[in-house]
Amino acid sequence: MPVTGGGDPQIFEVMQVRNIVMTLIAILALVSCVNQTSSNKMSASEEAAVSSLSTDISDIVSVVDVQPIDESVLFAGVSKMLSDGQGNLFILDSRGSILSLDKNGCPGPLKLTRGRASNEYVSASDICYMDGKFCILENARIKVFDIGDTRNCFQVDLTGLKDPADALSATTDGKFYLFSAFSMNPHDDKRGKGNTLRLIDRDGHLISESIPREDCTFSMNNISQSKDNTYYLRPQNSESIFYRLEKDGPVPAFKVNFGEKAMPARYFYDSAGEDIGAYMLSDYYKLPMDYHDTDDYVYCRFCGSQASECSLVYSRKSKKCIAWKNSNEDSGFRVLGSDKDSFILIPTNNDGDYGPLGQAVLPALKDKCADGQSAIVKIRFNF
């Protein structure tokens, strides 16, 4: 009941005190909300500032090891590569074939064939490694194989999830992350509705969702494996932040600062008229992907102006970043993985018009490999 001028002054004083208390509570609640919002949008722990593009990086690259691959091992271009940390590599090639290599470049421990049997696979949208097991994202299921004996396997049914998955990773406690570039309703994508990342258990049950679909997304190269079987989700908006996929949720880890070259938010929708060609050919830098790191350096690729493919390396010690433009023939000279000390490539000894990294690595490749032979190459950066 409102207090009038003729009321008891003690009651009026009590009401004043009550109003002050309620105001303070409201202010504290507002501050709490602000703090909560801030914690939900944590900044990345590391940041690399990209300025100019270098044309020669030979003085910062050293080739540590070249291991020729046995010529009986046949594969197409490498789409994705994984490591078990023990020297074995697992490859998904551009034709959808899966194979493994040991540290000597010979056929490795995983023997998988295509087919419809329980210990075979039909297709592979993505792959990941999980403590002695090899996992394949195959349409609406995950197939999980023991690497030593693929007859020991199980599958995770994904039909209960609302959006189809494009990328896969595993956690240290046996759960899975699934990335969905697009929702079932294309109008929701444009409106920025829904989330792109889901954490599920091994029964396919949803645990949590995160990373809102607030900008244009793509279904390519979304999750990469780095040292110690750690997985990273590439940036999904113009903030250009990579997320480390930990067992309890994604953590912002590494930001690529493109400065004035940074792609404006929602450029695909607001400026490019939803024209993918106009988006890719813009002069802005965009789409950081393929995060790999050692103890001292971080590598990733990005799309430069006029759809040019570029790469960068960031030094954790000097805080410097060196970037360069790759050539159209550089697909074999991109970094595919890493360990604590070095970055891993699988190039082929062929002459070509290569970019800065290819030019730096090719002499060592020619010294160890026959013409047309591929190799496992380990490199280090120093600056």
Tab-separated table of C-alpha atoms in Angstrom:
chain	number	residue	atom	x	y	z
A	1	MET	CA	0.000	0.000	0.000
A	2	PRO	CA	1.434	3.447	-0.894
A	3	VAL	CA	2.427	5.739	2.004
A	4	THR	CA	0.632	9.083	2.112
A	5	GLY	CA	1.640	12.340	3.733
A	6	GLY	CA	-0.608	11.655	6.666
A	7	GLY	CA	0.887	8.274	7.536
A	8	ASP	CA	3.058	7.168	10.397
A	9	PRO	CA	6.623	8.603	9.923
A	10	GLN	CA	8.172	5.385	11.329
A	11	ILE	CA	6.389	3.356	8.665
A	12	PHE	CA	7.639	5.815	6.060
A	13	GLU	CA	11.255	5.391	7.255
A	14	VAL	CA	10.899	1.600	7.147
A	15	MET	CA	9.605	1.790	3.582
A	16	GLN	CA	12.528	4.025	2.591
A	17	VAL	CA	15.040	1.548	4.005
A	18	ARG	CA	13.229	-1.311	2.252
A	19	ASN	CA	13.362	0.543	-1.091
A	20	ILE	CA	17.085	1.211	-0.685
A	21	VAL	CA	17.733	-2.467	0.083
A	22	MET	CA	15.668	-3.599	-2.911
A	23	THR	CA	17.562	-1.161	-5.158
A	24	LEU	CA	20.913	-2.500	-3.933
A	25	ILE	CA	19.752	-6.081	-4.556
A	26	ALA	CA	18.704	-5.138	-8.085
A	27	ILE	CA	22.073	-3.478	-8.758
A	28	LEU	CA	23.950	-6.529	-7.459
A	29	ALA	CA	21.820	-8.815	-9.614
A	30	LEU	CA	22.550	-6.664	-12.667
A	31	VAL	CA	26.289	-6.715	-11.951
A	32	SER	CA	26.115	-10.480	-11.532
A	33	CYS	CA	24.389	-10.821	-14.908
A	34	VAL	CA	27.006	-8.630	-16.545
A	35	ASN	CA	29.792	-10.699	-15.016
A	36	GLN	CA	28.097	-13.911	-16.141
A	37	THR	CA	27.792	-12.577	-19.681
A	38	SER	CA	31.448	-11.632	-19.663
A	39	SER	CA	32.497	-15.085	-18.477
A	40	ASN	CA	30.471	-16.672	-21.276
A	41	LYS	CA	32.441	-14.623	-23.801
A	42	MET	CA	35.948	-15.221	-22.534
A	43	SER	CA	38.807	-14.002	-24.664
A	44	ALA	CA	41.343	-16.340	-26.216
A	45	SER	CA	44.475	-17.079	-24.201
A	46	GLU	CA	46.759	-16.374	-27.194
A	47	GLU	CA	46.554	-13.952	-30.123
A	48	ALA	CA	48.524	-13.671	-33.353
A	49	ALA	CA	48.475	-10.393	-35.293
A	50	VAL	CA	48.795	-10.856	-39.066
A	51	SER	CA	50.327	-7.964	-40.983
A	52	SER	CA	52.183	-8.455	-44.262
A	53	LEU	CA	52.740	-11.696	-46.209
A	54	SER	CA	56.315	-12.990	-46.563
A	55	THR	CA	57.664	-14.324	-49.846
A	56	ASP	CA	60.620	-16.240	-48.403
A	57	ILE	CA	60.606	-18.196	-45.136
A	58	SER	CA	63.619	-20.429	-45.784
A	59	ASP	CA	65.572	-18.784	-42.950
A	60	ILE	CA	62.982	-19.795	-40.321
A	61	VAL	CA	62.282	-23.380	-41.485
A	62	SER	CA	64.445	-26.404	-40.707
A	63	VAL	CA	63.707	-29.926	-41.933
A	64	VAL	CA	64.138	-32.315	-39.007
A	65	ASP	CA	63.379	-35.649	-40.682
A	66	VAL	CA	62.361	-37.076	-44.064
A	67	GLN	CA	61.022	-40.634	-43.983
A	68	PRO	CA	60.195	-41.956	-47.480
A	69	ILE	CA	56.877	-43.810	-47.645
A	70	ASP	CA	56.961	-47.397	-48.888
A	71	GLU	CA	55.933	-47.348	-52.539
A	72	SER	CA	53.457	-50.169	-51.923
A	73	VAL	CA	51.316	-47.703	-49.928
A	74	LEU	CA	48.977	-46.007	-52.371
A	75	PHE	CA	46.751	-43.058	-51.520
A	76	ALA	CA	45.330	-39.918	-53.076
A	77	GLY	CA	45.750	-36.404	-51.678
A	78	VAL	CA	45.551	-36.293	-47.870
A	79	SER	CA	42.274	-34.788	-46.631
A	80	LYS	CA	42.989	-35.341	-42.945
A	81	MET	CA	45.725	-36.932	-40.881
A	82	LEU	CA	45.752	-38.131	-37.266
A	83	SER	CA	48.522	-39.308	-34.966
A	84	ASP	CA	48.420	-41.720	-32.025
A	85	GLY	CA	51.456	-40.052	-30.424
A	86	GLN	CA	53.494	-43.244	-30.861
A	87	GLY	CA	54.661	-42.591	-34.422
A	88	ASN	CA	51.659	-44.104	-36.221
A	89	LEU	CA	49.704	-41.897	-38.612
A	90	PHE	CA	46.150	-42.394	-39.884
A	91	ILE	CA	45.102	-40.891	-43.197
A	92	LEU	CA	41.750	-40.099	-44.795
A	93	ASP	CA	42.481	-39.361	-48.437
A	94	SER	CA	40.532	-37.326	-50.966
A	95	ARG	CA	38.832	-40.461	-52.318
A	96	GLY	CA	37.534	-41.473	-48.909
A	97	SER	CA	40.052	-44.271	-48.361
A	98	ILE	CA	41.551	-44.825	-44.900
A	99	LEU	CA	45.060	-46.138	-44.272
A	100	SER	CA	47.777	-46.018	-41.652
A	101	LEU	CA	51.540	-45.577	-41.659
A	102	ASP	CA	54.114	-46.452	-39.045
A	103	LYS	CA	57.035	-44.179	-38.209
A	104	ASN	CA	59.131	-45.832	-40.935
A	105	GLY	CA	56.653	-45.052	-43.697
A	106	CYS	CA	55.433	-48.669	-43.945
A	107	PRO	CA	51.829	-49.891	-43.615
A	108	GLY	CA	50.657	-49.193	-40.079
A	109	PRO	CA	48.528	-51.065	-37.528
A	110	LEU	CA	45.049	-50.056	-38.755
A	111	LYS	CA	43.556	-52.320	-41.429
A	112	LEU	CA	40.186	-51.027	-42.618
A	113	THR	CA	38.269	-51.813	-45.781
A	114	ARG	CA	35.120	-50.442	-47.310
A	115	GLY	CA	31.988	-52.516	-47.066
A	116	ARG	CA	28.828	-53.103	-45.061
A	117	ALA	CA	30.183	-55.611	-42.555
A	118	SER	CA	30.373	-54.563	-38.919
A	119	ASN	CA	34.162	-54.175	-39.116
A	120	GLU	CA	34.055	-52.144	-42.351
A	121	TYR	CA	32.918	-48.652	-43.280
A	122	VAL	CA	30.889	-47.302	-46.200
A	123	SER	CA	31.969	-43.658	-46.183
A	124	ALA	CA	33.818	-41.229	-43.942
A	125	SER	CA	32.788	-37.605	-43.387
A	126	ASP	CA	35.412	-37.185	-40.668
A	127	ILE	CA	37.749	-39.186	-38.424
A	128	CYS	CA	39.263	-38.950	-34.943
A	129	TYR	CA	41.544	-40.939	-32.646
A	130	MET	CA	40.565	-41.986	-29.116
A	131	ASP	CA	42.990	-43.926	-26.909
A	132	GLY	CA	43.726	-46.926	-29.124
A	133	LYS	CA	40.501	-46.603	-31.088
A	134	PHE	CA	39.787	-45.151	-34.518
A	135	CYS	CA	36.481	-43.342	-35.000
A	136	ILE	CA	34.652	-42.613	-38.259
A	137	LEU	CA	31.742	-40.238	-38.761
A	138	GLU	CA	29.596	-42.145	-41.254
A	139	ASN	CA	26.312	-40.420	-42.112
A	140	ALA	CA	24.060	-40.677	-39.023
A	141	ARG	CA	26.400	-42.803	-36.919
A	142	ILE	CA	29.897	-43.010	-35.478
A	143	LYS	CA	31.773	-46.270	-35.998
A	144	VAL	CA	34.488	-46.997	-33.441
A	145	PHE	CA	37.165	-49.633	-34.140
A	146	ASP	CA	39.962	-51.096	-32.041
A	147	ILE	CA	43.053	-50.233	-34.049
A	148	GLY	CA	44.767	-53.561	-33.368
A	149	ASP	CA	41.686	-55.634	-34.293
A	150	THR	CA	38.853	-53.909	-36.150
A	151	ARG	CA	36.526	-56.842	-35.408
A	152	ASN	CA	36.218	-55.275	-31.973
A	153	CYS	CA	33.966	-52.354	-32.760
A	154	PHE	CA	30.776	-50.562	-31.829
A	155	GLN	CA	28.689	-47.761	-33.249
A	156	VAL	CA	26.932	-44.679	-31.900
A	157	ASP	CA	23.510	-43.902	-33.356
A	158	LEU	CA	23.052	-40.199	-34.180
A	159	THR	CA	19.511	-40.302	-35.533
A	160	GLY	CA	18.171	-38.744	-32.346
A	161	LEU	CA	20.030	-35.470	-32.994
A	162	LYS	CA	18.231	-32.723	-34.868
A	163	ASP	CA	21.011	-31.593	-37.252
A	164	PRO	CA	23.344	-33.681	-39.444
A	165	ALA	CA	27.004	-33.676	-38.375
A	166	ASP	CA	29.965	-32.586	-40.514
A	167	ALA	CA	32.900	-33.017	-38.126
A	168	LEU	CA	33.902	-35.232	-35.223
A	169	SER	CA	36.274	-35.368	-32.264
A	170	ALA	CA	36.583	-37.369	-29.053
A	171	THR	CA	37.224	-36.376	-25.454
A	172	THR	CA	39.609	-37.934	-22.958
A	173	ASP	CA	36.692	-39.498	-21.050
A	174	GLY	CA	35.045	-41.219	-24.017
A	175	LYS	CA	32.513	-38.634	-25.147
A	176	PHE	CA	32.208	-37.125	-28.632
A	177	TYR	CA	31.906	-33.665	-30.122
A	178	LEU	CA	29.863	-33.228	-33.291
A	179	PHE	CA	29.927	-30.075	-35.404
A	180	SER	CA	26.980	-29.169	-37.639
A	181	ALA	CA	27.641	-26.407	-40.138
A	182	PHE	CA	24.002	-26.179	-41.211
A	183	SER	CA	20.675	-26.777	-39.534
A	184	MET	CA	17.836	-28.705	-41.119
A	185	ASN	CA	16.079	-25.393	-41.769
A	186	PRO	CA	18.172	-23.058	-43.993
A	187	HIS	CA	16.166	-20.055	-42.794
A	188	ASP	CA	17.459	-20.700	-39.273
A	189	ASP	CA	21.059	-20.477	-40.536
A	190	LYS	CA	20.517	-16.985	-41.914
A	191	ARG	CA	18.754	-15.851	-38.765
A	192	GLY	CA	21.570	-17.118	-36.574
A	193	LYS	CA	19.421	-19.643	-34.737
A	194	GLY	CA	20.673	-22.750	-32.979
A	195	ASN	CA	24.095	-24.066	-32.037
A	196	THR	CA	26.817	-25.651	-34.160
A	197	LEU	CA	28.566	-27.835	-31.555
A	198	ARG	CA	27.133	-30.748	-29.581
A	199	LEU	CA	28.689	-32.906	-26.890
A	200	ILE	CA	27.225	-36.427	-26.723
A	201	ASP	CA	27.875	-39.599	-24.757
A	202	ARG	CA	28.759	-42.934	-26.346
A	203	ASP	CA	25.066	-43.846	-26.490
A	204	GLY	CA	24.328	-40.847	-28.700
A	205	HIS	CA	22.546	-38.872	-25.983
A	206	LEU	CA	22.943	-35.102	-26.032
A	207	ILE	CA	24.882	-33.670	-23.082
A	208	SER	CA	25.238	-30.023	-24.086
A	209	GLU	CA	25.175	-27.561	-27.002
A	210	SER	CA	27.393	-24.535	-27.614
A	211	ILE	CA	28.920	-22.158	-30.205
A	212	PRO	CA	25.842	-20.327	-31.561
A	213	ARG	CA	25.289	-20.278	-35.307
A	214	GLU	CA	25.506	-16.487	-35.568
A	215	ASP	CA	27.386	-16.043	-38.848
A	216	CYS	CA	28.104	-17.867	-42.092
A	217	THR	CA	29.524	-21.357	-41.536
A	218	PHE	CA	31.134	-23.917	-43.839
A	219	SER	CA	31.303	-27.698	-43.664
A	220	MET	CA	35.033	-27.947	-44.453
A	221	ASN	CA	38.061	-28.406	-42.168
A	222	ASN	CA	36.216	-27.595	-38.979
A	223	ILE	CA	37.998	-29.794	-36.416
A	224	SER	CA	41.734	-30.529	-36.411
A	225	GLN	CA	43.928	-32.668	-34.181
A	226	SER	CA	46.996	-31.114	-32.602
A	227	LYS	CA	49.712	-32.371	-30.241
A	228	ASP	CA	48.761	-34.778	-27.447
A	229	ASN	CA	45.558	-35.743	-29.297
A	230	THR	CA	43.988	-32.361	-28.532
A	231	TYR	CA	41.238	-31.168	-30.877
A	232	TYR	CA	40.408	-27.630	-31.987
A	233	LEU	CA	37.313	-26.181	-33.613
A	234	ARG	CA	38.074	-23.503	-36.156
A	235	PRO	CA	36.506	-20.013	-35.825
A	236	GLN	CA	32.832	-19.759	-36.718
A	237	ASN	CA	32.516	-15.967	-36.980
A	238	SER	CA	34.551	-12.854	-37.708
A	239	GLU	CA	36.184	-12.903	-34.250
A	240	SER	CA	38.535	-15.614	-35.633
A	241	ILE	CA	38.938	-17.573	-32.393
A	242	PHE	CA	39.906	-21.252	-32.317
A	243	TYR	CA	38.273	-23.304	-29.542
A	244	ARG	CA	40.022	-26.153	-27.743
A	245	LEU	CA	37.531	-28.999	-27.279
A	246	GLU	CA	37.948	-30.114	-23.679
A	247	LYS	CA	35.930	-32.802	-21.913
A	248	ASP	CA	33.667	-30.297	-20.142
A	249	GLY	CA	33.173	-27.901	-23.056
A	250	PRO	CA	34.913	-25.714	-25.651
A	251	VAL	CA	37.510	-23.216	-24.412
A	252	PRO	CA	38.591	-20.157	-26.474
A	253	ALA	CA	42.276	-20.763	-27.139
A	254	PHE	CA	43.795	-18.848	-30.043
A	255	LYS	CA	42.711	-15.693	-31.864
A	256	VAL	CA	43.922	-14.630	-35.302
A	257	ASN	CA	43.907	-10.838	-35.472
A	258	PHE	CA	43.664	-9.761	-39.113
A	259	GLY	CA	43.459	-6.067	-38.227
A	260	GLU	CA	42.033	-3.947	-41.057
A	261	LYS	CA	41.868	-7.048	-43.248
A	262	ALA	CA	39.407	-8.804	-40.915
A	263	MET	CA	36.139	-9.958	-42.443
A	264	PRO	CA	33.177	-7.907	-41.103
A	265	ALA	CA	30.546	-9.793	-39.139
A	266	ARG	CA	27.828	-11.435	-41.256
A	267	TYR	CA	29.503	-10.230	-44.452
A	268	PHE	CA	28.152	-13.240	-46.377
A	269	TYR	CA	24.567	-12.255	-45.574
A	270	ASP	CA	24.771	-8.458	-45.364
A	271	SER	CA	27.281	-7.542	-48.110
A	272	ALA	CA	27.964	-10.543	-50.356
A	273	GLY	CA	24.295	-11.223	-50.995
A	274	GLU	CA	24.770	-14.870	-49.924
A	275	ASP	CA	27.039	-15.308	-52.947
A	276	ILE	CA	29.854	-17.661	-51.957
A	277	GLY	CA	31.994	-16.433	-54.859
A	278	ALA	CA	31.709	-12.825	-53.735
A	279	TYR	CA	32.527	-13.890	-50.182
A	280	MET	CA	35.649	-15.864	-51.085
A	281	LEU	CA	36.925	-13.318	-53.642
A	282	SER	CA	36.589	-10.390	-51.252
A	283	ASP	CA	39.793	-8.614	-50.194
A	284	TYR	CA	39.222	-9.526	-46.554
A	285	TYR	CA	41.103	-12.291	-44.722
A	286	LYS	CA	38.825	-15.086	-43.507
A	287	LEU	CA	38.296	-18.743	-42.586
A	288	PRO	CA	41.223	-19.615	-40.300
A	289	MET	CA	41.466	-23.421	-40.176
A	290	ASP	CA	43.774	-26.399	-39.571
A	291	TYR	CA	45.131	-25.429	-36.153
A	292	HIS	CA	48.268	-27.366	-35.185
A	293	ASP	CA	50.732	-26.499	-32.442
A	294	THR	CA	53.990	-27.570	-30.833
A	295	ASP	CA	55.214	-26.444	-27.434
A	296	ASP	CA	56.625	-23.257	-28.972
A	297	TYR	CA	54.705	-22.525	-32.195
A	298	VAL	CA	51.186	-22.420	-33.649
A	299	TYR	CA	50.374	-23.022	-37.321
A	300	CYS	CA	47.124	-22.508	-39.218
A	301	ARG	CA	45.864	-21.723	-42.700
A	302	PHE	CA	43.458	-18.999	-43.786
A	303	CYS	CA	41.838	-17.604	-46.907
A	304	GLY	CA	43.367	-14.329	-48.021
A	305	SER	CA	42.180	-11.735	-50.512
A	306	GLN	CA	40.834	-12.965	-53.850
A	307	ALA	CA	40.428	-16.493	-52.433
A	308	SER	CA	44.190	-16.990	-52.061
A	309	GLU	CA	45.312	-19.712	-49.668
A	310	CYS	CA	47.674	-18.492	-46.947
A	311	SER	CA	49.421	-19.907	-43.894
A	312	LEU	CA	50.771	-18.415	-40.681
A	313	VAL	CA	53.073	-19.431	-37.857
A	314	TYR	CA	53.024	-17.772	-34.447
A	315	SER	CA	55.895	-17.943	-31.950
A	316	ARG	CA	54.809	-18.316	-28.342
A	317	LYS	CA	58.190	-17.039	-27.151
A	318	SER	CA	58.743	-13.996	-29.358
A	319	LYS	CA	54.987	-13.283	-29.835
A	320	LYS	CA	55.729	-12.711	-33.525
A	321	CYS	CA	53.610	-13.952	-36.407
A	322	ILE	CA	54.879	-14.753	-39.905
A	323	ALA	CA	52.394	-15.374	-42.715
A	324	TRP	CA	52.772	-16.234	-46.381
A	325	LYS	CA	50.734	-16.940	-49.496
A	326	ASN	CA	50.673	-20.512	-50.765
A	327	SER	CA	50.748	-21.368	-54.458
A	328	ASN	CA	48.082	-23.348	-56.303
A	329	GLU	CA	50.406	-26.391	-56.232
A	330	ASP	CA	51.082	-26.315	-52.492
A	331	SER	CA	48.436	-28.806	-51.342
A	332	GLY	CA	51.115	-31.399	-50.518
A	333	PHE	CA	53.129	-28.875	-48.521
A	334	ARG	CA	50.557	-27.971	-45.918
A	335	VAL	CA	50.978	-28.938	-42.290
A	336	LEU	CA	48.768	-31.936	-41.418
A	337	GLY	CA	49.672	-32.526	-37.787
A	338	SER	CA	52.125	-31.863	-34.978
A	339	ASP	CA	53.796	-33.212	-31.880
A	340	LYS	CA	55.515	-31.356	-29.042
A	341	ASP	CA	58.567	-30.502	-31.133
A	342	SER	CA	57.704	-30.506	-34.834
A	343	PHE	CA	55.071	-30.143	-37.539
A	344	ILE	CA	54.219	-33.022	-39.895
A	345	LEU	CA	53.718	-32.879	-43.672
A	346	ILE	CA	53.244	-35.593	-46.313
A	347	PRO	CA	54.524	-34.045	-49.572
A	348	THR	CA	55.512	-35.749	-52.820
A	349	ASN	CA	58.852	-35.271	-54.554
A	350	ASN	CA	57.682	-33.536	-57.715
A	351	ASP	CA	58.892	-30.348	-59.342
A	352	GLY	CA	56.377	-27.535	-59.237
A	353	ASP	CA	55.690	-23.871	-58.752
A	354	TYR	CA	55.621	-24.008	-54.974
A	355	GLY	CA	55.129	-21.296	-52.405
A	356	PRO	CA	57.509	-20.354	-49.578
A	357	LEU	CA	57.040	-23.512	-47.466
A	358	GLY	CA	57.302	-25.852	-50.451
A	359	GLN	CA	60.456	-24.107	-51.604
A	360	ALA	CA	62.004	-24.496	-48.154
A	361	VAL	CA	61.172	-28.216	-47.822
A	362	LEU	CA	61.678	-29.489	-51.390
A	363	PRO	CA	65.529	-29.703	-51.357
A	364	ALA	CA	65.498	-32.118	-48.390
A	365	LEU	CA	62.715	-34.110	-50.040
A	366	LYS	CA	64.717	-34.476	-53.261
A	367	ASP	CA	67.729	-35.618	-51.291
A	368	LYS	CA	65.887	-38.557	-49.678
A	369	CYS	CA	63.134	-39.572	-52.131
A	370	ALA	CA	62.837	-40.895	-55.651
A	371	ASP	CA	60.911	-38.837	-58.192
A	372	GLY	CA	57.196	-39.048	-57.440
A	373	GLN	CA	57.739	-40.643	-54.025
A	374	SER	CA	55.945	-39.270	-50.963
A	375	ALA	CA	57.430	-38.943	-47.502
A	376	ILE	CA	56.612	-38.160	-43.889
A	377	VAL	CA	58.404	-34.880	-43.277
A	378	LYS	CA	58.925	-33.191	-39.920
A	379	ILE	CA	59.832	-29.520	-39.783
A	380	ARG	CA	60.486	-26.877	-37.150
A	381	PHE	CA	60.261	-23.102	-37.164
A	382	ASN	CA	62.698	-20.788	-35.445
A	383	PHE	CA	62.107	-17.069	-34.980
